[in-house]
Amino acid sequence: MDFTFIIDKLPVFALGAVMTIELTVLSIIFGSILGLIAALAKISKKKPLVYAASFYTWIIRGTPLLVQLYFIYYGLPKVGIELDPFPAAVIGMSICGGAYITEIIRAGIESIDKGQMEAARSLGMSYLQAMRRVIIPQALRRMLPPMGNEFIALLKDSSLVSTIAMVELMRTATQINAATFKSIEAFFAAGVFYLFLTTIFTVIFNRLEHKLSIN
Amino acid sequence: MALLSLKNISVAYGKNVVLKNLNLDVEKGELVSLLGPSGCGKTTTLRLIGGFVEAKNGRFVFNGKDYTKIPVHKRNFGFVFQNYALFPHLTVFDNVAFGLKQRNIPKNEIKKRVMEILETVGLKDYADRSPRELSGGQKQRVALARALVIQPDLLLLDEPLSNLDAKLRVKMRLEIRKIQQEYNITAIYVTHDQEECFSISDRVAVMNNGVIEQLDTPQKIYNLPRTEFVANFVGFENFIELELEAKERGGGGFYKLKNGQRFKVTHFNGREYERYVKGAIRPEEIDILNEGGGKETNTLKGIIGISTFLGKHYQYVVETEVGRLLVNGSAHKRYEKGERVTLYFPEDKIVLV
Ligand SMILES: Nc1ncnc2c1ncn2[C@@H]1O[C@H](COP(=O)(O)OP(=O)(O)OP(=O)(O)O)[C@@H](O)[C@H]1O
Ligand SMILES: [Mg+2]
C-alpha cells in the first residue's frame, strides 16, 4: 500500500469528511425535530395524527434510503421540484433518519411512568409543558444509547448520497480511484476516515450517557 | 351548597361501564373516603374528579362552577398517587417547588413556602436529596408536600399509604388527617382498608360496582349499614330473611321468619317499612344459650357445627331452620360439635337491609 499517496491526498479526504459531517449533523438536527413531532403525533390519542405519523414511518422504514434519495433527486424534477445535491441529500437523510428517530423517541417517552405526566399536569402544567419539562428530560436518558446508534448509522449511510453527485467522503474516494486507479489506498483511507468519525461520535455519546447517569 | 358535586356521572372504558349514574356531594373542609372492593371504581371516581378521565354522562360541579370539561392543569387540585410519582430527576426541594414555579411565584416566596411545608411533613433536612435516596414513608411525605404546597382547592389521595408497612401506615394516616384539618383542606381519600378509612374520614362513601351504596359517617356505616352489601362489607356475616307482621310505634316492628318464628326489631337505620327485608347481625351480637333457654321471640334453635378459635372467642357455624349462621361465643366455654343450643338475637342489634 502506498502510504505516501494517502498522506498526499489527506487534505482532499479531509474536505470530503467535513462535508460528510456537515450532512450528518444537519440530518440529525432536522431528523430529530421531525422525529420528535412524529413521535408526539404517534403517542397523542388523536387518530388522524397517529395515522399520519404511522404512515410516515411505515413508508420510510420500509424502503431503502437509496430509493428515497433517487426519488428526491431524480424523481421530483419531473414534477418541477429541482433540488441541488446538497439540499436533496439533507432532505433525504433527514426524512429517513427522522423515521427511525420517531420510534426511538416514542419508545423513550412511553417508557416513562404515566404517573409522571399526571403528576405534572395536576401541578398546573399543560400537556406540552409537562412533555418538555418532565417527560422528555427523563426520556432523554433512555433514548441516548439507541440515539447514538442511529447517529452512527446515519453517518455511515451518508455515503449513499455520493450517488446523487454529493462530493463527500465516499465520493472523494471514488473520484480518486477513478483518476488514479489506486483502489486500495482510496477506499482504505475512506474507511479510516469513517472509522475515525464514528469513533468520535461513540466517545461523545458515551460521555453524554455517563454525565446524564450521574445527574 | 356542597363544594363538590358529582351529578349522575357515568364513565365507561369502551363497552365496560365502570361508574353508573354516580352522585356524590362533598362539603368544604371535609375528608370523604371512597371505600370498596377492588375494581368497584374508586380510582376511576378520583381520576374523574382530577380530570384524567372523561365522563360519558353527567356533570361535575365544583364551587358552583361546571368543571366537567376543565382540563387537569387548570383545576388546582392536589393529587397524591399510590406510587408517589415523584420526579426522579429533581431534588426533594425542586419536586415540592415544582407547582409553585409553574405559578410564577417569586423565588424567595417559593423558598419560604417549600421549607415551611417540608417542615410540616418533617423533611426539612432532606431538601437537597434525590427522591431515590428516600424511604417509602419519606417519599410519601414529599408527595403530600408537593400536593399541599400549591394550596389546592381539593386534595385527592389514591391509596396513598398502601405501599407502606402497617406501623408507618397508622402514623402517616394520623399525620395526613392532622394536616388536612390544620389547613382546612377538602379531601377525597381512596382506600380499601376499612380501619384506615374509618379512622381518618368525616364521611365514608362505600362503593360497589360503580355506584355509591352508602355515604355516611364512619359510625353510621359501621353500625347502621343500609344495604346488604355495605353490611356484609363491614362485618355483618348473617342475613336472615324477614317478613313484616306488625309495625310498632317509635320505629320498630314484628317480623316473621321463614320457619314461622317471630323477631322483634327496634333498631331502624332510617328505613321505610317494607314487607320483605333482611335482618343483618354480626356474629358477636348473637348470644348462645343452652337449649330451650331464653324467651319466645328473637330466638332460634340450632345445632353447633364447625368451630374455630379466634383468640378472644370461639366462632361457631350453627345450623338453624333458616340456614347456616356464624356466631361468636365466649372463649371460656366451648360448645361441642352436634350440641343443641338456642340462639338469641337482641332486638336492637339487628339491622334491616
Ligand atoms: N384504563 C382502563 N381501561 C380499561 N378498564 C379500566 C381502566 N382502568 C380501570 N378499568 C376498569 O374499571 C373498573 C374500575 O377500576 P378502578 O381502578 O376504578 O377500581 P378501584 O376501585 O380503584 O380498584 P382497586 O381497589 O383495585 O384499585 C375495573 O373493572 C377496571 O378493570
Ligand atoms: Mg384503585
Coordinates of C-alpha atoms and ligand atoms in Angstrom, one line a residue:
Chain A
M1 CA 0.0 0.0 0.0
D2 CA 1.2 3.4 -0.9
F3 CA 1.0 5.4 2.3
T4 CA 2.7 8.5 0.9
F5 CA 0.0 8.6 -1.7
I6 CA -2.6 8.6 1.1
I7 CA -0.8 11.3 3.0
D8 CA -0.6 13.3 -0.1
K9 CA -4.4 13.1 -0.6
L10 CA -5.2 13.7 3.1
P11 CA -6.4 17.3 2.5
V12 CA -8.8 16.2 -0.2
F13 CA -10.2 13.4 2.1
A14 CA -10.5 15.9 4.9
L15 CA -12.6 18.1 2.8
G16 CA -14.8 15.2 1.9
A17 CA -15.0 14.3 5.6
V18 CA -16.1 17.8 6.5
M19 CA -18.9 17.5 4.0
T20 CA -19.9 14.1 5.5
I21 CA -20.0 15.7 9.0
E22 CA -22.0 18.6 7.7
L23 CA -24.5 16.4 6.1
T24 CA -24.8 14.1 9.1
V25 CA -25.1 16.8 11.7
L26 CA -27.8 18.7 9.7
S27 CA -29.7 15.5 9.1
I28 CA -29.5 14.6 12.7
I29 CA -30.8 18.0 13.7
F30 CA -33.7 18.1 11.2
G31 CA -34.3 14.3 11.6
S32 CA -34.6 14.8 15.4
I33 CA -37.1 17.6 15.0
L34 CA -39.1 15.6 12.5
G35 CA -38.8 12.5 14.8
L36 CA -40.0 14.5 17.8
I37 CA -43.0 15.8 16.0
A38 CA -43.9 12.4 14.6
A39 CA -43.3 10.7 18.0
L40 CA -45.6 13.2 19.7
A41 CA -48.2 12.6 17.0
K42 CA -47.9 8.9 17.5
I43 CA -48.5 9.0 21.2
S44 CA -51.3 11.6 21.0
K45 CA -54.6 9.9 21.1
K46 CA -55.8 11.8 18.0
K47 CA -56.5 9.3 15.3
P48 CA -55.5 11.5 12.3
L49 CA -52.2 12.4 13.8
V50 CA -51.5 8.8 14.8
Y51 CA -52.3 7.6 11.3
A52 CA -50.2 10.3 9.6
A53 CA -47.2 9.5 11.7
S54 CA -47.5 5.8 11.3
F55 CA -47.9 6.2 7.5
Y56 CA -44.6 8.2 7.5
T57 CA -42.6 5.7 9.5
W58 CA -44.1 2.8 7.6
I59 CA -43.1 4.1 4.2
I60 CA -39.7 5.4 5.1
R61 CA -38.6 2.4 7.2
G62 CA -39.9 0.0 4.6
T63 CA -37.9 1.4 1.7
P64 CA -34.2 1.8 1.1
L65 CA -32.6 5.2 1.6
L66 CA -31.1 4.9 -1.8
V67 CA -34.5 4.7 -3.4
Q68 CA -35.7 7.7 -1.4
L69 CA -32.6 9.7 -2.4
Y70 CA -33.1 8.9 -6.1
F71 CA -36.8 9.7 -5.8
I72 CA -36.0 13.1 -4.4
Y73 CA -33.1 13.9 -6.7
Y74 CA -34.1 12.3 -10.0
G75 CA -37.8 11.9 -9.5
L76 CA -39.0 15.2 -8.1
P77 CA -37.6 17.3 -11.0
K78 CA -40.2 15.6 -13.2
V79 CA -42.9 17.4 -11.2
G80 CA -41.0 20.6 -11.3
I81 CA -39.2 20.4 -8.0
E82 CA -35.5 20.6 -8.8
L83 CA -33.1 20.4 -5.9
D84 CA -29.3 20.8 -5.8
P85 CA -27.4 17.7 -4.5
F86 CA -26.8 19.2 -1.1
P87 CA -30.4 20.1 -0.1
A88 CA -31.6 16.9 -1.7
A89 CA -29.2 14.9 0.4
V90 CA -30.0 16.7 3.6
I91 CA -33.8 16.4 3.0
G92 CA -33.5 12.7 2.1
M93 CA -31.3 11.8 5.1
S94 CA -33.4 13.9 7.5
I95 CA -36.6 12.3 6.4
C96 CA -35.1 8.8 6.6
G97 CA -33.3 9.4 9.9
G98 CA -36.4 11.1 11.3
A99 CA -38.5 7.9 10.8
Y100 CA -36.1 5.8 12.9
I101 CA -35.7 8.6 15.5
T102 CA -39.5 8.7 15.7
E103 CA -39.5 5.2 17.0
I104 CA -36.7 5.9 19.4
I105 CA -38.3 8.9 20.9
R106 CA -41.7 7.2 21.1
A107 CA -40.3 4.2 22.9
G108 CA -38.3 6.6 25.2
I109 CA -41.4 8.6 26.1
E110 CA -43.6 5.5 26.6
S111 CA -41.0 4.0 28.9
I112 CA -41.6 6.8 31.4
D113 CA -44.3 6.0 34.1
K114 CA -47.6 7.5 33.2
G115 CA -47.8 8.9 36.7
Q116 CA -45.1 11.4 35.8
M117 CA -47.3 13.1 33.3
E118 CA -50.3 13.1 35.6
A119 CA -48.3 14.5 38.5
A120 CA -47.0 17.3 36.3
R121 CA -50.5 18.0 34.9
S122 CA -52.0 18.1 38.4
L123 CA -49.4 20.6 39.4
G124 CA -50.5 23.0 36.7
M125 CA -48.7 22.1 33.5
S126 CA -50.3 21.8 30.2
Y127 CA -49.6 18.6 28.2
L128 CA -46.9 20.1 26.1
Q129 CA -45.2 21.8 29.1
A130 CA -45.2 18.6 31.0
M131 CA -43.7 16.8 28.0
R132 CA -41.0 19.4 27.7
R133 CA -40.1 19.9 31.4
V134 CA -40.8 16.4 32.9
I135 CA -41.2 13.6 30.4
I136 CA -38.6 14.4 27.8
P137 CA -35.8 15.2 30.2
Q138 CA -36.3 11.8 31.7
A139 CA -36.8 10.0 28.4
L140 CA -33.7 11.6 27.0
R141 CA -31.5 9.5 29.3
R142 CA -33.1 6.3 28.0
M143 CA -33.1 7.5 24.4
L144 CA -29.4 8.2 24.4
P145 CA -28.0 4.7 23.6
P146 CA -30.3 4.0 20.7
M147 CA -30.0 7.6 19.5
G148 CA -26.2 7.1 19.4
N149 CA -26.6 4.0 17.3
E150 CA -28.9 5.9 14.9
F151 CA -26.5 8.8 14.5
I152 CA -23.7 6.4 13.6
A153 CA -25.9 4.6 11.2
L154 CA -26.8 7.9 9.6
L155 CA -23.2 8.9 9.3
K156 CA -22.4 5.7 7.5
D157 CA -25.5 5.8 5.4
S158 CA -24.5 9.3 4.3
S159 CA -22.1 7.5 1.9
L160 CA -25.1 6.8 -0.2
V161 CA -25.5 10.4 -1.2
S162 CA -22.3 10.1 -3.2
T163 CA -24.6 8.6 -5.9
I164 CA -26.6 11.8 -6.2
A165 CA -23.5 13.9 -7.0
M166 CA -22.7 15.0 -3.5
V167 CA -18.9 15.3 -3.1
E168 CA -18.4 13.9 0.4
L169 CA -16.1 11.3 1.8
M170 CA -17.3 8.4 -0.3
R171 CA -17.5 10.4 -3.5
T172 CA -14.0 11.7 -2.8
A173 CA -12.7 8.2 -2.6
T174 CA -14.4 7.1 -5.8
Q175 CA -13.1 10.1 -7.7
I176 CA -9.6 9.5 -6.5
N177 CA -10.0 5.9 -7.5
A178 CA -11.2 6.8 -11.0
A179 CA -8.4 9.2 -11.5
T180 CA -5.5 7.1 -10.2
F181 CA -6.7 3.5 -10.0
K182 CA -5.2 3.3 -6.6
S183 CA -8.3 1.5 -5.3
I184 CA -6.8 0.0 -2.2
E185 CA -5.4 3.3 -1.0
A186 CA -8.6 5.3 -1.9
F187 CA -11.0 3.1 -0.1
F188 CA -8.7 2.2 2.8
A189 CA -8.3 5.9 3.5
A190 CA -12.1 6.5 3.3
G191 CA -12.6 3.6 5.7
V192 CA -10.2 5.0 8.1
F193 CA -11.9 8.4 8.0
Y194 CA -15.3 6.8 8.6
L195 CA -14.0 4.8 11.5
F196 CA -12.4 7.9 12.9
L197 CA -15.7 9.8 12.7
T198 CA -17.9 7.0 14.1
T199 CA -15.4 6.7 17.0
I200 CA -15.7 10.3 17.8
F201 CA -19.5 10.0 17.8
T202 CA -19.3 7.0 20.1
V203 CA -17.0 8.7 22.5
I204 CA -19.2 11.8 22.6
F205 CA -22.3 9.6 23.3
N206 CA -20.5 7.6 26.0
R207 CA -19.6 10.8 27.7
L208 CA -23.1 12.2 27.5
E209 CA -24.6 9.0 28.9
H210 CA -22.1 9.0 31.7
K211 CA -22.9 12.6 32.5
L212 CA -26.6 12.0 32.5
S213 CA -26.4 8.9 34.6
I214 CA -24.6 10.9 37.3
N215 CA -27.1 13.7 37.5
Chain B
M1 CA -74.4 24.1 48.8
A2 CA -71.8 21.4 48.6
L3 CA -68.3 22.4 47.5
L4 CA -68.1 19.4 45.1
S5 CA -71.0 17.6 43.4
L6 CA -70.9 14.7 41.0
K7 CA -74.2 14.6 39.3
N8 CA -75.3 11.4 37.5
I9 CA -71.8 10.7 36.4
S10 CA -71.2 7.7 34.1
V11 CA -67.8 6.6 33.0
A12 CA -67.1 3.7 30.6
Y13 CA -63.9 2.2 29.2
G14 CA -65.0 1.1 25.8
K15 CA -68.2 -1.0 26.5
N16 CA -67.3 -1.6 30.1
V17 CA -69.4 0.8 32.2
V18 CA -67.4 1.5 35.3
L19 CA -69.4 4.3 37.0
K20 CA -73.1 4.2 36.8
N21 CA -75.1 7.4 37.4
L22 CA -72.9 8.2 40.4
N23 CA -73.8 11.0 42.7
L24 CA -71.6 12.5 45.4
D25 CA -71.6 15.7 47.4
V26 CA -68.7 16.8 49.5
E27 CA -68.7 19.8 51.8
K28 CA -65.9 22.3 52.3
G29 CA -63.3 21.1 54.7
E30 CA -64.5 17.6 54.8
L31 CA -62.4 14.4 54.3
V32 CA -64.5 11.9 52.4
S33 CA -63.2 8.4 51.8
L34 CA -64.2 6.1 48.9
L35 CA -64.2 2.6 50.3
G36 CA -65.0 -0.6 48.4
P37 CA -63.6 -3.8 47.0
S38 CA -61.1 -3.9 44.2
G39 CA -62.4 -2.9 40.8
C40 CA -65.5 -1.1 42.2
G41 CA -64.5 2.2 40.6
K42 CA -62.8 4.2 43.4
T43 CA -59.8 5.2 41.4
T44 CA -61.9 6.0 38.4
T45 CA -64.1 8.3 40.5
L46 CA -61.0 10.1 41.8
R47 CA -59.5 10.4 38.4
L48 CA -62.7 11.8 37.0
I49 CA -62.6 14.5 39.7
G50 CA -58.9 15.1 38.9
G51 CA -59.7 15.4 35.2
F52 CA -57.8 12.4 34.0
V53 CA -60.9 10.5 33.0
E54 CA -63.8 11.9 31.0
A55 CA -67.4 11.4 31.9
K56 CA -69.7 9.9 29.3
N57 CA -72.7 11.4 31.0
G58 CA -73.3 13.7 33.9
R59 CA -71.8 16.8 35.4
F60 CA -69.1 17.6 37.9
V61 CA -69.7 20.9 39.7
F62 CA -67.1 22.5 41.9
N63 CA -67.5 25.6 43.9
G64 CA -70.6 26.4 41.8
K65 CA -68.8 26.1 38.5
D66 CA -69.1 23.4 35.9
Y67 CA -65.8 21.6 36.0
T68 CA -66.8 18.8 33.7
K69 CA -64.7 20.0 30.8
I70 CA -61.9 22.0 32.6
P71 CA -58.5 20.5 31.8
V72 CA -56.4 18.9 34.6
H73 CA -53.9 21.7 34.9
K74 CA -56.5 24.4 35.3
R75 CA -58.3 22.7 38.2
N76 CA -55.8 23.4 41.0
F77 CA -56.4 20.1 42.7
G78 CA -53.5 18.4 44.6
F79 CA -53.1 14.7 43.7
V80 CA -51.2 12.2 45.8
F81 CA -50.6 9.0 43.9
Q82 CA -50.3 5.5 45.1
N83 CA -46.8 5.1 43.7
Y84 CA -45.9 8.7 44.7
A85 CA -44.9 9.7 41.1
L86 CA -42.1 12.0 42.4
F87 CA -39.9 13.5 39.7
P88 CA -36.7 11.4 39.8
H89 CA -34.6 14.0 38.0
L90 CA -35.4 16.7 40.6
T91 CA -34.4 17.1 44.2
V92 CA -36.9 17.0 47.0
F93 CA -36.9 20.8 47.1
D94 CA -37.5 21.1 43.4
N95 CA -40.2 18.4 43.5
V96 CA -42.1 20.4 46.0
A97 CA -41.3 23.7 44.4
F98 CA -42.5 22.4 41.0
G99 CA -46.1 23.6 41.2
L100 CA -45.1 27.0 42.6
K101 CA -42.6 27.7 39.9
Q102 CA -45.4 26.9 37.4
R103 CA -47.4 29.6 39.1
N104 CA -44.8 32.3 38.6
I105 CA -44.3 33.0 42.3
P106 CA -41.2 34.9 43.3
K107 CA -38.1 32.9 44.2
N108 CA -37.8 33.8 47.8
E109 CA -41.5 33.3 48.4
I110 CA -41.2 29.8 46.8
K111 CA -38.3 29.0 49.1
K112 CA -40.2 30.1 52.2
R113 CA -43.3 28.1 51.3
V114 CA -41.4 25.0 50.3
M115 CA -39.3 25.0 53.5
E116 CA -42.4 25.6 55.6
I117 CA -44.3 22.6 54.1
L118 CA -41.2 20.4 54.3
E119 CA -41.0 21.3 58.0
T120 CA -44.7 20.3 58.4
V121 CA -44.1 16.9 56.9
G122 CA -40.9 16.5 58.9
L123 CA -38.4 16.6 55.9
K124 CA -36.7 20.0 56.4
D125 CA -33.3 18.3 56.3
Y126 CA -33.9 16.4 53.2
A127 CA -34.5 19.3 50.8
D128 CA -31.4 18.6 48.7
R129 CA -31.8 14.8 48.4
S130 CA -32.8 13.0 45.3
P131 CA -36.1 11.0 45.7
R132 CA -34.0 7.9 45.1
E133 CA -32.4 8.4 48.5
L134 CA -35.7 8.4 50.4
S135 CA -37.6 5.6 52.2
G136 CA -41.2 4.8 51.2
G137 CA -42.6 6.9 54.0
Q138 CA -40.4 9.9 53.2
K139 CA -41.4 9.7 49.5
Q140 CA -45.0 9.7 50.5
R141 CA -44.4 12.8 52.6
V142 CA -42.7 14.5 49.7
A143 CA -45.7 13.6 47.5
L144 CA -48.0 15.1 50.1
A145 CA -46.0 18.2 50.5
R146 CA -45.8 18.7 46.7
A147 CA -49.6 18.4 46.5
L148 CA -50.2 20.7 49.5
V149 CA -47.8 23.5 48.8
I150 CA -49.9 24.7 45.8
Q151 CA -52.7 25.3 48.3
P152 CA -55.1 23.2 46.3
D153 CA -58.8 23.7 46.3
L154 CA -59.2 20.0 46.7
L155 CA -56.8 17.2 47.7
L156 CA -57.2 13.8 46.0
L157 CA -55.4 10.8 47.5
D158 CA -55.4 7.4 45.9
E159 CA -54.4 4.7 48.4
P160 CA -51.5 6.9 49.5
L161 CA -50.4 4.5 52.2
S162 CA -50.7 1.2 50.5
N163 CA -47.0 0.8 49.8
L164 CA -46.0 1.4 53.5
D165 CA -45.8 -1.1 56.3
A166 CA -48.5 -1.4 58.8
K167 CA -47.0 0.7 61.6
L168 CA -46.0 3.5 59.3
R169 CA -49.5 3.5 57.7
V170 CA -51.0 4.2 61.1
K171 CA -48.5 7.0 61.8
M172 CA -48.9 8.6 58.3
R173 CA -52.7 8.5 58.4
L174 CA -52.7 10.5 61.6
E175 CA -50.4 13.0 60.0
I176 CA -52.5 13.3 56.9
R177 CA -55.6 13.9 59.0
K178 CA -53.8 16.4 61.1
I179 CA -52.5 18.4 58.2
Q180 CA -55.8 18.2 56.4
Q181 CA -57.6 19.7 59.4
E182 CA -54.9 22.2 60.1
Y183 CA -55.1 23.6 56.6
N184 CA -58.8 23.1 56.4
I185 CA -58.5 21.3 53.1
T186 CA -61.3 19.4 51.4
A187 CA -60.0 15.9 50.6
I188 CA -61.1 12.8 48.9
Y189 CA -59.3 9.7 50.0
V190 CA -59.4 6.3 48.3
T191 CA -58.6 3.2 50.3
H192 CA -59.8 -0.4 50.7
D193 CA -58.5 -0.5 54.2
Q194 CA -61.6 -0.2 56.5
E195 CA -59.8 0.7 59.6
E196 CA -57.7 3.4 57.9
C197 CA -60.8 4.7 56.3
F198 CA -62.9 4.9 59.5
S199 CA -60.1 6.5 61.4
I200 CA -59.4 9.3 59.0
S201 CA -62.7 10.3 57.5
D202 CA -65.5 12.6 58.2
R203 CA -67.7 10.6 55.9
V204 CA -67.3 7.4 54.0
A205 CA -68.7 6.5 50.7
V206 CA -69.0 2.8 50.3
M207 CA -68.8 1.9 46.6
N208 CA -69.9 -1.3 44.9
N209 CA -69.9 -2.0 41.2
G210 CA -69.7 1.6 40.1
V211 CA -72.3 3.1 42.5
I212 CA -72.1 4.6 45.9
E213 CA -74.2 2.3 48.2
Q214 CA -74.0 4.5 51.2
L215 CA -72.5 7.8 52.2
D216 CA -72.4 8.4 55.9
T217 CA -70.2 9.0 58.9
P218 CA -67.9 6.1 59.8
Q219 CA -70.0 5.3 62.9
K220 CA -73.2 5.0 60.8
I221 CA -71.5 2.9 58.2
Y222 CA -70.2 0.6 60.8
N223 CA -73.3 0.4 63.0
L224 CA -76.2 1.1 60.6
P225 CA -75.4 -0.1 57.2
R226 CA -78.3 0.5 54.8
T227 CA -77.7 -2.2 52.2
E228 CA -76.8 -5.8 52.3
F229 CA -73.5 -5.1 50.5
V230 CA -72.4 -2.5 53.0
A231 CA -73.5 -4.6 55.9
N232 CA -71.5 -7.5 54.6
F233 CA -68.5 -5.3 53.9
V234 CA -68.3 -4.0 57.5
G235 CA -68.7 -7.4 59.0
F236 CA -72.3 -8.3 59.3
E237 CA -72.0 -12.0 58.4
N238 CA -75.6 -13.2 59.0
F239 CA -78.6 -12.2 56.9
I240 CA -82.0 -13.6 57.9
E241 CA -85.0 -13.1 55.7
L242 CA -87.9 -11.4 57.4
E243 CA -91.5 -10.6 56.6
L244 CA -93.2 -7.7 58.3
E245 CA -96.1 -8.6 60.5
A246 CA -96.9 -5.6 62.6
K247 CA -95.4 -2.1 62.9
E248 CA -94.6 -0.7 66.3
R249 CA -94.8 2.9 67.3
G250 CA -91.3 4.6 67.5
G251 CA -89.9 2.8 64.5
G252 CA -89.8 -0.9 65.0
G253 CA -91.8 -3.9 64.2
F254 CA -92.5 -7.6 64.5
Y255 CA -91.3 -9.8 61.7
K256 CA -91.9 -13.4 60.8
L257 CA -89.0 -15.7 59.8
K258 CA -89.2 -18.4 57.1
N259 CA -89.8 -21.0 59.8
G260 CA -92.6 -19.1 61.4
Q261 CA -90.6 -17.7 64.3
R262 CA -91.1 -14.1 65.3
F263 CA -88.4 -11.4 65.7
K264 CA -88.8 -8.0 67.2
V265 CA -86.6 -5.4 65.7
T266 CA -86.2 -1.9 67.1
H267 CA -83.1 -0.6 65.6
F268 CA -84.1 1.2 62.4
N269 CA -81.4 2.7 60.2
G270 CA -83.9 5.2 58.9
R271 CA -85.6 2.8 56.5
E272 CA -89.1 2.9 55.3
Y273 CA -91.2 -0.1 56.3
E274 CA -91.0 -2.8 53.7
R275 CA -92.8 -6.1 53.7
Y276 CA -89.8 -8.3 52.8
V277 CA -86.4 -7.3 54.3
K278 CA -83.3 -9.0 55.6
G279 CA -82.1 -8.7 59.2
A280 CA -78.3 -8.4 59.4
I281 CA -76.4 -9.2 62.6
R282 CA -72.8 -9.6 63.5
P283 CA -71.5 -12.9 64.8
E284 CA -70.5 -11.3 68.1
E285 CA -74.0 -9.9 68.7
I286 CA -75.8 -13.2 68.8
D287 CA -76.0 -14.9 72.2
I288 CA -75.7 -18.6 72.6
L289 CA -77.9 -20.1 75.3
N290 CA -78.4 -23.6 76.4
E291 CA -81.2 -25.5 74.6
G292 CA -84.6 -24.2 75.5
G293 CA -83.3 -21.1 77.2
G294 CA -84.4 -17.6 76.6
K295 CA -87.6 -16.0 75.5
E296 CA -90.0 -16.9 72.8
T297 CA -89.3 -14.2 70.3
N298 CA -85.9 -13.4 68.8
T299 CA -84.6 -16.9 69.3
L300 CA -83.8 -19.8 67.0
K301 CA -82.9 -23.3 67.7
G302 CA -79.6 -24.5 66.3
I303 CA -77.0 -27.3 66.2
I304 CA -73.3 -26.4 66.7
G305 CA -71.2 -27.3 63.7
I306 CA -67.5 -26.5 63.0
S307 CA -65.9 -24.2 65.5
T308 CA -62.7 -22.1 65.2
F309 CA -60.7 -20.4 68.0
L310 CA -60.2 -16.7 67.2
G311 CA -58.3 -15.7 70.4
K312 CA -60.9 -13.5 72.1
H313 CA -63.7 -16.1 71.3
Y314 CA -64.8 -19.2 69.5
Q315 CA -66.6 -18.8 66.3
Y316 CA -69.2 -21.4 65.5
V317 CA -71.0 -22.4 62.4
V318 CA -74.6 -23.1 63.7
E319 CA -77.2 -24.9 61.6
T320 CA -80.7 -23.4 62.1
E321 CA -84.0 -23.8 60.4
V322 CA -83.4 -20.6 58.5
G323 CA -79.9 -21.6 57.4
R324 CA -76.3 -21.6 58.5
L325 CA -75.2 -18.7 60.8
L326 CA -71.9 -17.6 62.2
V327 CA -71.9 -17.0 65.9
N328 CA -69.2 -16.0 68.3
G329 CA -69.2 -17.4 71.8
S330 CA -67.1 -16.8 74.9
A331 CA -63.6 -18.2 75.0
H332 CA -64.3 -19.7 78.4
K333 CA -66.8 -22.3 77.3
R334 CA -66.5 -24.4 74.1
Y335 CA -69.7 -26.0 72.7
E336 CA -69.1 -29.4 71.2
K337 CA -70.0 -30.2 67.7
G338 CA -73.6 -31.5 67.5
E339 CA -74.6 -29.8 70.7
R340 CA -78.1 -28.3 70.6
V341 CA -78.4 -24.7 71.5
T342 CA -80.7 -21.7 71.4
L343 CA -79.6 -18.5 69.7
Y344 CA -80.8 -15.2 70.9
F345 CA -80.9 -12.2 68.6
P346 CA -81.1 -8.9 70.6
E347 CA -83.8 -6.8 69.0
D348 CA -81.5 -3.7 68.9
K349 CA -78.6 -5.5 67.3
I350 CA -80.5 -6.5 64.2
V351 CA -80.1 -4.1 61.3
L352 CA -82.6 -4.2 58.5
V353 CA -81.2 -4.1 55.0
Ligands
LIG1 N1 -57.6 2.3 31.8 C1 -58.6 1.4 31.9 N2 -59.0 0.7 30.8 C2 -60.0 -0.2 30.9 N3 -60.6 -0.6 32.0 C3 -60.2 0.0 33.1 C4 -59.2 1.0 33.1 N4 -59.0 1.5 34.4 C5 -59.9 0.8 35.1 N5 -60.6 -0.1 34.4 C6 -61.6 -1.0 34.9 O1 -62.6 -0.2 35.6 C7 -63.0 -0.8 36.8 C8 -62.8 0.1 38.0 O2 -61.4 0.3 38.1 P1 -60.9 1.2 39.3 O3 -59.4 1.3 39.0 O4 -61.6 2.5 39.4 O5 -61.1 0.3 40.6 P2 -60.7 0.5 42.1 O6 -62.0 0.6 42.9 O7 -59.8 1.7 42.2 O8 -60.0 -0.8 42.4 P3 -58.6 -1.1 43.3 O9 -59.1 -1.2 44.7 O10 -58.2 -2.5 42.7 O11 -57.6 0.0 43.0 C9 -62.3 -2.1 36.9 O12 -63.1 -3.2 36.4 C10 -61.1 -2.0 35.9 O13 -60.8 -3.2 35.3
MG2 MG -57.7 1.9 42.7

